[in-house]
mmCIF file of C-alpha atoms in Angstrom:
data_model
loop_
_atom_site.group_PDB
_atom_site.id
_atom_site.type_symbol
_atom_site.label_atom_id
_atom_site.label_comp_id
_atom_site.label_asym_id
_atom_site.label_seq_id
_atom_site.Cartn_x
_atom_site.Cartn_y
_atom_site.Cartn_z
ATOM 1 C CA MET A 1 0.007 -0.040 0.097
ATOM 2 C CA ALA A 2 1.441 3.264 -1.000
ATOM 3 C CA GLN A 3 2.221 5.990 1.574
ATOM 4 C CA PRO A 4 -0.379 9.078 1.487
ATOM 5 C CA GLU A 5 0.719 12.119 0.408
ATOM 6 C CA SER A 6 -0.248 15.803 1.705
ATOM 7 C CA ASN A 7 -2.104 17.799 -0.740
ATOM 8 C CA GLY A 8 -1.681 21.416 1.296
ATOM 9 C CA LEU A 9 -4.969 20.487 2.910
ATOM 10 C CA PHE A 10 -4.207 18.467 5.224
ATOM 11 C CA GLU A 11 -0.792 17.340 7.181
ATOM 12 C CA VAL A 12 0.693 13.819 6.913
ATOM 13 C CA THR A 13 2.044 12.718 10.299
ATOM 14 C CA THR A 14 4.011 9.765 8.984
ATOM 15 C CA SER A 15 5.852 12.021 6.481
ATOM 16 C CA LYS A 16 9.932 12.391 7.167
ATOM 17 C CA LYS A 17 9.826 15.863 6.402
ATOM 18 C CA VAL A 18 10.543 17.968 9.140
ATOM 19 C CA LYS A 19 8.682 21.314 9.738
ATOM 20 C CA GLU A 20 10.327 24.440 9.443
ATOM 21 C CA ARG A 21 9.970 26.588 12.532
ATOM 22 C CA GLY A 22 10.020 30.502 12.042
ATOM 23 C CA PHE A 23 10.957 33.583 14.009
ATOM 24 C CA ASN A 24 9.606 36.702 14.130
ATOM 25 C CA CYS A 25 10.152 39.761 16.124
ATOM 26 C CA MET A 26 8.331 42.954 15.255
ATOM 27 C CA LYS A 27 10.324 44.881 17.798
ATOM 28 C CA LEU A 28 13.401 43.843 15.652
ATOM 29 C CA ILE A 29 11.632 44.785 12.891
ATOM 30 C CA GLU A 30 10.905 48.177 13.899
ATOM 31 C CA PHE A 31 14.742 48.906 15.129
ATOM 32 C CA LEU A 32 15.821 47.663 11.662
ATOM 33 C CA THR A 33 13.583 49.907 9.868
ATOM 34 C CA GLU A 34 14.582 52.703 11.974
ATOM 35 C CA LYS A 35 18.318 52.009 10.983
ATOM 36 C CA ARG A 36 17.053 52.095 7.482
ATOM 37 C CA VAL A 37 18.339 48.469 6.854
ATOM 38 C CA THR A 38 17.938 47.585 3.316
ATOM 39 C CA ASP A 39 19.671 44.740 2.409
ATOM 40 C CA TRP A 40 18.017 41.572 2.983
ATOM 41 C CA ALA A 41 21.178 39.375 3.908
ATOM 42 C CA GLU A 42 21.418 41.833 7.110
ATOM 43 C CA TRP A 43 17.542 41.467 7.997
ATOM 44 C CA HIS A 44 18.365 37.738 7.805
ATOM 45 C CA GLU A 45 21.499 37.465 10.042
ATOM 46 C CA ALA A 46 19.349 39.726 12.442
ATOM 47 C CA HIS A 47 16.798 37.420 12.574
ATOM 48 C CA ILE A 48 18.877 34.456 12.889
ATOM 49 C CA ASP A 49 21.010 36.301 15.986
ATOM 50 C CA ALA A 50 17.926 37.180 17.669
ATOM 51 C CA ALA A 51 16.608 33.635 17.345
ATOM 52 C CA GLN A 52 19.603 32.194 18.986
ATOM 53 C CA GLY A 53 19.050 34.822 21.813
ATOM 54 C CA GLU A 54 21.760 36.987 20.177
ATOM 55 C CA CYS A 55 19.885 40.220 19.311
ATOM 56 C CA ARG A 56 22.078 43.164 18.421
ATOM 57 C CA TYR A 57 19.144 45.262 20.062
ATOM 58 C CA ALA A 58 18.573 43.293 22.963
ATOM 59 C CA SER A 59 20.073 46.215 25.245
ATOM 60 C CA ILE A 60 17.187 48.752 24.258
ATOM 61 C CA CYS A 61 14.328 46.416 23.695
ATOM 62 C CA PRO A 62 11.576 46.718 25.941
ATOM 63 C CA ILE A 63 10.381 43.167 25.158
ATOM 64 C CA TYR A 64 14.070 41.528 25.922
ATOM 65 C CA ALA A 65 14.190 43.748 29.135
ATOM 66 C CA LYS A 66 10.877 41.474 30.245
ATOM 67 C CA THR A 67 12.082 38.118 29.171
ATOM 68 C CA PRO A 68 13.797 35.857 31.848
ATOM 69 C CA GLN A 69 17.433 35.118 31.200
ATOM 70 C CA LYS A 70 18.791 32.007 31.067
ATOM 71 C CA PRO A 71 21.879 31.459 32.420
ATOM 72 C CA ARG A 72 24.306 31.219 29.774
ATOM 73 C CA GLN A 73 26.479 28.106 29.617
ATOM 74 C CA LEU A 74 30.144 28.219 29.108
ATOM 75 C CA LYS A 75 31.719 26.683 25.635
ATOM 76 C CA LEU A 76 34.634 24.744 27.077
ATOM 77 C CA PHE A 77 36.158 23.771 23.338
#
């Protein structure tokens, strides 16, 4: 018996495809817009950094200030 394929109307749970998780922060978008950043690569890099907890605007962000901070683990090697 052939495996069912998703047609976009439903999700096949047996699919081996990993679902992509996105990240978006409206404050980050505001900061980038205020700085007049227009380069897509710079926008993408800023979002990747922020998703990893290394936002370049963390020191001035009111949302980040309210976020509980996890202790950072030191990299030994």
